[in-house]
Coordinates of C-alpha atoms in Angstrom, one line a residue:
M1 CA -32.9 -2.8 17.1
E2 CA -33.1 0.9 16.5
Q3 CA -33.7 0.3 12.8
F4 CA -36.6 -2.1 13.8
I5 CA -38.2 0.5 16.0
A6 CA -37.8 3.1 13.4
F7 CA -39.4 0.9 10.7
V8 CA -42.4 0.2 13.0
E9 CA -42.8 3.9 13.7
W10 CA -42.6 4.7 10.0
A11 CA -45.0 1.9 8.8
G12 CA -47.3 1.8 11.7
E13 CA -47.9 -1.2 14.0
A14 CA -50.8 -2.6 12.1
R15 CA -49.0 -2.5 8.7
A16 CA -45.8 -3.7 10.2
G17 CA -47.6 -6.7 11.7
A18 CA -49.3 -7.5 8.3
L19 CA -45.9 -7.2 6.6
F20 CA -44.3 -9.6 9.1
G21 CA -47.2 -12.0 8.4
L22 CA -46.5 -11.6 4.6
I23 CA -42.8 -12.4 5.1
T24 CA -43.5 -15.4 7.3
G25 CA -46.2 -16.7 4.9
A26 CA -44.0 -16.2 1.8
I27 CA -41.1 -18.2 3.4
F28 CA -43.6 -20.9 4.4
G29 CA -45.3 -20.9 0.9
V30 CA -42.1 -21.3 -1.1
A31 CA -40.7 -24.0 1.2
A32 CA -44.0 -25.9 1.5
Q33 CA -44.5 -26.0 -2.2
R34 CA -41.0 -27.1 -3.1
S35 CA -40.9 -29.8 -0.3
S36 CA -44.6 -31.0 -0.7
F37 CA -44.9 -30.7 3.0
C38 CA -48.2 -32.2 4.2
L39 CA -49.2 -33.9 7.5
R40 CA -52.0 -35.8 5.7
A41 CA -49.5 -37.4 3.3
A42 CA -47.2 -38.3 6.3
T43 CA -50.0 -39.9 8.3
V44 CA -51.2 -41.9 5.4
E45 CA -47.7 -43.1 4.6
F46 CA -47.2 -44.1 8.2
A47 CA -50.6 -45.8 8.4
R48 CA -49.6 -48.0 5.5
G49 CA -46.4 -49.1 7.3
I50 CA -44.0 -47.0 5.3
L51 CA -41.3 -44.7 6.6
G52 CA -40.6 -42.8 3.4
G53 CA -40.2 -39.3 2.0
R54 CA -43.5 -37.9 3.3
V55 CA -42.8 -38.9 6.9
A56 CA -39.2 -37.6 6.6
V57 CA -40.4 -34.2 5.2
W58 CA -42.9 -33.8 8.0
L59 CA -40.5 -34.9 10.7
L60 CA -37.7 -32.6 9.5
T61 CA -40.1 -29.6 9.4
F62 CA -41.3 -30.4 12.9
S63 CA -37.8 -30.9 14.3
T64 CA -36.5 -27.7 12.5
A65 CA -39.3 -25.6 14.0
L66 CA -38.6 -27.1 17.4
F67 CA -34.9 -26.5 17.2
W68 CA -35.0 -22.9 15.9
V69 CA -37.8 -21.8 18.2
Q70 CA -36.1 -23.2 21.2
A71 CA -32.8 -21.7 20.1
A72 CA -34.5 -18.3 19.7
Q73 CA -35.7 -18.6 23.3
W74 CA -32.2 -19.5 24.5
L75 CA -30.8 -16.4 22.7
G76 CA -33.5 -14.1 24.2
L77 CA -35.1 -13.4 20.8
F78 CA -38.5 -14.9 21.9
N79 CA -40.3 -15.9 25.0
A80 CA -43.1 -18.5 24.6
V81 CA -44.7 -17.4 27.9
D82 CA -45.8 -14.2 26.1
S83 CA -47.6 -16.1 23.3
R84 CA -51.3 -16.0 23.1
M85 CA -51.4 -19.8 23.0
M86 CA -49.7 -20.0 26.4
S87 CA -51.4 -17.0 28.0
V88 CA -55.0 -18.4 27.7
A89 CA -56.5 -21.6 29.0
G90 CA -56.0 -24.7 26.9
S91 CA -58.7 -27.2 26.2
W92 CA -57.9 -30.9 26.7
S93 CA -61.3 -31.9 25.4
G94 CA -61.0 -29.6 22.4
A95 CA -57.6 -31.0 21.6
I96 CA -58.9 -34.5 21.7
I97 CA -62.2 -34.1 19.9
G98 CA -61.0 -31.4 17.6
G99 CA -57.8 -33.2 16.7
L100 CA -59.6 -36.4 15.8
I101 CA -62.2 -34.5 13.7
F102 CA -59.5 -32.5 11.9
G103 CA -57.5 -35.7 11.2
V104 CA -60.6 -37.3 9.6
G105 CA -61.2 -34.2 7.6
M106 CA -57.7 -33.8 6.2
V107 CA -57.7 -37.3 4.8
L108 CA -61.1 -36.8 3.2
A109 CA -60.1 -33.5 1.8
R110 CA -56.7 -35.0 0.7
G111 CA -54.7 -32.3 2.4
C112 CA -54.5 -30.3 5.6
S113 CA -55.6 -26.7 5.6
G114 CA -52.0 -25.4 5.0
R115 CA -51.5 -27.8 2.1
L116 CA -54.8 -26.8 0.5
L117 CA -53.7 -23.2 0.5
V118 CA -50.4 -24.1 -1.1
L119 CA -52.1 -26.3 -3.7
A120 CA -54.7 -23.5 -4.5
A121 CA -51.8 -21.2 -5.3
T122 CA -50.5 -23.8 -7.9
G123 CA -53.8 -23.8 -9.8
N124 CA -55.6 -26.6 -8.0
L125 CA -59.3 -25.6 -8.1
R126 CA -60.3 -28.4 -5.8
S127 CA -58.2 -26.9 -3.1
V128 CA -59.6 -23.4 -3.9
V129 CA -63.2 -24.7 -3.2
S130 CA -62.2 -26.8 -0.2
G131 CA -60.1 -23.9 1.2
L132 CA -63.0 -21.4 1.0
I133 CA -65.3 -23.9 2.7
F134 CA -62.7 -24.4 5.4
A135 CA -62.4 -20.7 6.0
V136 CA -66.2 -20.2 6.1
V137 CA -66.7 -23.1 8.6
A138 CA -63.8 -21.8 10.7
Q139 CA -65.5 -18.4 10.9
M140 CA -68.8 -20.0 11.8
S141 CA -67.0 -22.0 14.6
L142 CA -65.3 -18.9 15.9
H143 CA -68.2 -16.4 15.9
G144 CA -71.1 -17.9 14.0
W145 CA -73.7 -20.7 14.4
L146 CA -71.2 -23.3 15.4
A147 CA -69.5 -21.2 18.1
P148 CA -71.9 -22.4 20.9
L149 CA -71.1 -26.1 20.1
R150 CA -67.4 -25.4 19.9
N151 CA -67.4 -23.5 23.2
W152 CA -69.3 -26.2 25.0
L153 CA -67.0 -29.0 23.8
A154 CA -63.9 -26.9 24.6
S155 CA -65.2 -26.2 28.1
L156 CA -65.6 -29.9 29.1
W157 CA -62.0 -30.2 30.2
V158 CA -59.6 -27.3 30.4
T159 CA -56.2 -26.5 31.8
P160 CA -56.1 -25.0 35.3
D161 CA -55.4 -21.4 36.3
G162 CA -56.6 -19.9 33.0
R163 CA -53.3 -20.7 31.2
N164 CA -52.0 -23.4 28.9
L165 CA -49.4 -25.8 30.2
N166 CA -45.8 -26.2 29.1
L167 CA -45.1 -29.9 28.4
L168 CA -41.5 -29.7 29.6
T169 CA -42.6 -28.1 32.9
M170 CA -45.2 -30.8 33.4
L171 CA -42.6 -33.5 32.9
H172 CA -40.1 -31.6 35.2
L173 CA -37.5 -31.3 32.3
P174 CA -35.1 -28.4 31.9
D175 CA -35.8 -25.9 29.1
V176 CA -32.7 -27.0 27.1
T177 CA -34.4 -30.3 26.6
G178 CA -36.4 -28.8 23.7
L179 CA -33.2 -27.8 21.9
F180 CA -31.8 -31.3 22.2
L181 CA -35.0 -33.0 21.2
G182 CA -35.2 -30.8 18.1
A183 CA -31.7 -31.8 17.1
A184 CA -32.3 -35.5 17.8
L185 CA -35.5 -35.6 15.8
A186 CA -33.7 -33.9 12.9
V187 CA -31.1 -36.7 12.9
V188 CA -34.0 -39.2 12.8
A189 CA -35.6 -37.3 9.9
I190 CA -32.4 -37.2 7.9
T191 CA -31.8 -40.9 8.5
V192 CA -35.3 -41.7 7.2
A193 CA -34.8 -39.4 4.3
L194 CA -31.5 -41.0 3.3
R195 CA -33.1 -44.4 3.4
A196 CA -36.0 -43.1 1.2
K197 CA -33.4 -41.5 -1.1
I198 CA -34.9 -38.0 -0.7
G199 CA -32.7 -35.3 -2.3
A200 CA -30.9 -32.6 -0.4
R201 CA -33.1 -29.9 -2.1
V202 CA -36.3 -31.3 -0.7
L203 CA -34.7 -31.5 2.8
V204 CA -33.6 -27.9 2.7
F205 CA -37.1 -26.7 1.8
A206 CA -38.6 -29.0 4.4
S207 CA -36.4 -27.3 6.9
G208 CA -37.5 -23.9 5.5
V209 CA -41.1 -24.6 6.5
G210 CA -40.0 -25.1 10.1
F211 CA -37.8 -22.0 9.9
A212 CA -40.8 -20.0 8.8
V213 CA -42.5 -20.9 12.1
A214 CA -39.5 -19.6 14.1
V215 CA -39.5 -16.4 12.0
G216 CA -43.1 -15.7 12.8
W217 CA -42.6 -16.2 16.5
V218 CA -39.6 -13.9 16.7
L219 CA -41.1 -11.1 14.5
T220 CA -44.4 -11.0 16.4
W221 CA -42.7 -11.2 19.8
T222 CA -40.3 -8.4 18.9
L223 CA -43.2 -6.2 17.6
A224 CA -45.2 -6.9 20.8
E225 CA -42.2 -5.7 22.9
Y226 CA -42.1 -2.3 21.3
A227 CA -45.7 -1.7 20.1
W228 CA -48.0 0.7 22.0
E229 CA -51.0 -1.3 21.2
P230 CA -51.4 -5.0 22.3
V231 CA -50.0 -7.4 19.7
N232 CA -50.7 -11.2 19.6
V233 CA -47.5 -13.1 19.8
T234 CA -48.2 -15.9 17.2
S235 CA -46.8 -17.6 14.2
A236 CA -47.9 -19.8 11.2
T237 CA -51.4 -21.2 11.7
F238 CA -54.3 -21.3 9.2
T239 CA -57.6 -21.9 11.1
G240 CA -58.0 -18.5 12.7
P241 CA -56.1 -16.6 10.0
S242 CA -58.1 -18.1 7.2
A243 CA -61.3 -16.9 8.9
N244 CA -59.8 -13.5 9.7
T245 CA -58.6 -13.0 6.1
L246 CA -62.0 -13.9 4.7
M247 CA -63.6 -11.3 7.0
F248 CA -61.0 -8.7 6.1
F249 CA -62.4 -8.7 2.5
L250 CA -66.0 -8.6 3.7
E251 CA -66.0 -6.1 6.5
P252 CA -66.4 -2.3 5.8
T253 CA -63.6 -1.3 8.1
P254 CA -61.0 -4.1 8.0
V255 CA -58.0 -4.1 10.3
L256 CA -54.5 -5.2 9.3
D257 CA -52.6 -7.6 11.4
F258 CA -50.2 -10.6 11.2
D259 CA -53.0 -13.0 10.3
V260 CA -54.2 -11.0 7.4
G261 CA -50.7 -10.9 5.9
L262 CA -49.9 -14.5 6.6
V263 CA -52.5 -16.2 4.2
P264 CA -51.7 -14.0 1.2
G265 CA -48.0 -14.4 1.9
V266 CA -48.3 -18.2 1.7
F267 CA -50.4 -18.0 -1.5
L268 CA -47.9 -15.6 -3.1
G269 CA -44.9 -17.7 -2.1
A270 CA -46.4 -20.9 -3.3
F271 CA -47.5 -19.4 -6.5
L272 CA -44.1 -17.9 -7.4
A273 CA -42.4 -21.2 -6.4
A274 CA -44.7 -23.2 -8.7
W275 CA -44.6 -20.7 -11.5
F276 CA -40.8 -20.6 -11.7
A277 CA -40.6 -24.4 -11.3
G278 CA -43.0 -24.9 -14.2
E279 CA -45.5 -26.6 -12.0
F280 CA -48.4 -24.2 -12.2
R281 CA -51.4 -25.7 -13.9
F282 CA -55.1 -25.7 -13.4
Q283 CA -56.7 -28.8 -12.0
G284 CA -60.3 -29.6 -11.1
F285 CA -62.2 -32.3 -9.3
D286 CA -62.0 -35.9 -10.6
G287 CA -65.7 -36.4 -10.2
E288 CA -68.8 -35.8 -8.1
K289 CA -67.7 -38.3 -5.5
T290 CA -64.4 -36.7 -5.0
M291 CA -66.0 -33.3 -4.8
R292 CA -68.4 -34.4 -2.1
R293 CA -65.6 -36.0 -0.1
S294 CA -63.3 -33.0 -0.3
M295 CA -66.1 -30.5 0.7
F296 CA -67.1 -32.6 3.7
G297 CA -63.5 -33.0 4.7
A298 CA -63.1 -29.2 4.6
V299 CA -66.1 -28.8 6.8
L300 CA -64.6 -31.1 9.4
M301 CA -61.3 -29.4 9.3
G302 CA -62.8 -26.0 9.8
F303 CA -64.7 -27.0 12.9
G304 CA -62.1 -29.4 14.2
G305 CA -59.2 -27.0 13.7
M306 CA -61.0 -24.2 15.6
L307 CA -62.0 -26.6 18.4
A308 CA -58.5 -28.1 18.7
G309 CA -56.9 -24.6 19.0
G310 CA -55.1 -24.9 15.7
C311 CA -54.7 -26.8 12.5
A312 CA -52.0 -29.3 11.5
I313 CA -49.6 -26.3 11.3
G314 CA -51.0 -24.1 14.1
A315 CA -51.2 -26.9 16.7
G316 CA -49.0 -29.5 15.0
V317 CA -45.9 -27.4 14.3
T318 CA -46.3 -23.9 15.7
G319 CA -47.9 -24.9 19.0
G320 CA -45.7 -28.0 19.3
S321 CA -42.5 -25.9 18.9
I322 CA -43.3 -24.0 22.2
F323 CA -44.3 -27.3 23.9
A324 CA -47.9 -26.2 24.5
A325 CA -49.3 -29.3 26.1
T326 CA -52.7 -29.1 24.4
A327 CA -51.0 -28.6 21.0
W328 CA -49.0 -31.8 21.4
L329 CA -52.2 -33.7 22.4
A330 CA -54.1 -32.2 19.4
L331 CA -51.3 -33.3 17.1
F332 CA -51.3 -36.8 18.4
C333 CA -55.1 -37.0 17.9
M334 CA -54.8 -35.6 14.4
W335 CA -52.4 -38.5 13.6
I336 CA -54.8 -41.0 15.1
G337 CA -57.9 -39.6 13.3
A338 CA -56.1 -39.5 10.0
M339 CA -54.6 -43.0 10.3
L340 CA -57.9 -44.6 11.3
T341 CA -59.7 -42.8 8.4
D342 CA -57.2 -44.0 5.9
L343 CA -57.4 -47.6 7.3
V344 CA -61.2 -47.7 7.3
I345 CA -62.1 -45.7 4.2
D346 CA -59.2 -45.7 1.8
Q347 CA -57.4 -48.9 2.4
R348 CA -60.6 -50.9 3.2
G349 CA -62.4 -49.3 0.2
A350 CA -59.5 -50.3 -2.1
R351 CA -59.6 -53.9 -0.9
L352 CA -63.4 -54.1 -1.4
Q353 CA -63.1 -52.7 -5.0
A354 CA -60.3 -55.2 -5.7
A355 CA -62.5 -58.0 -4.5

């Protein structure tokens, strides 16, 4: 710990935070690119009655994040009570409405916000355009023209006492339940993966995505414990950080923090993983219709993710790993929104074309 404190004093708190974001992002980027982790792919597969590789990858990522984050709490390396997500009021209405909107958007855009960032690093120009639109709309929803609408929707139904709720506490379950639930879900994920004949390499990298979430929580919590200035205890999420990273390059006096390091870290990690695997190649839109669909989906994700309190990663994995009640609700609504969109638009559209 003395070495940690010495490093922070040498680098400065802001640069240390950005470096921790870069490390977390790089782990996430490599693991997500090699495992093809994507909530959109998992929900579409599930909506079509398949328990295959995409579901197994997502479930293993989620369970790994749950297990390692809860283990870190048990070991005293992290305390979810200190996280920003738990220290402010959560929005039930935002989780429901924003989650549904985000779920619709990620199916239309053919990837959640985290997946778009990873694909952009592999040369996918469709994801570059969609990702930029997502970041701009997220910023508009945070501080711009869409902020009043987001604030109004979020204020319709909020958690009491100005703080979010812990799902385990709500259900009167002991804290150790989270650790056992993570282990149980990992067993289910591995079982599904074996039936789908998913290789061990993919499973290891899928676990790496969840491990990156735990790394982010531990690093920011430890920095907050020893920093003189207030530090947000957070981990991998892409709605707010995408907006903050965009503004970092536009503002005359930008400020370094974990968020600003996270997004470039994911991009760098995914780029290196794709390059060394020989999978980097430029790709564009398939046509005008696909372009319109992807851009509209990115708009929905930008607003929906900010309203829901996080994206498929921020709420779905990072928030879920600390049992933030609104995060679990947002994740559930993302699944519902995505599955309904696939059923109504993609599956029904395919049947109409076939007829």
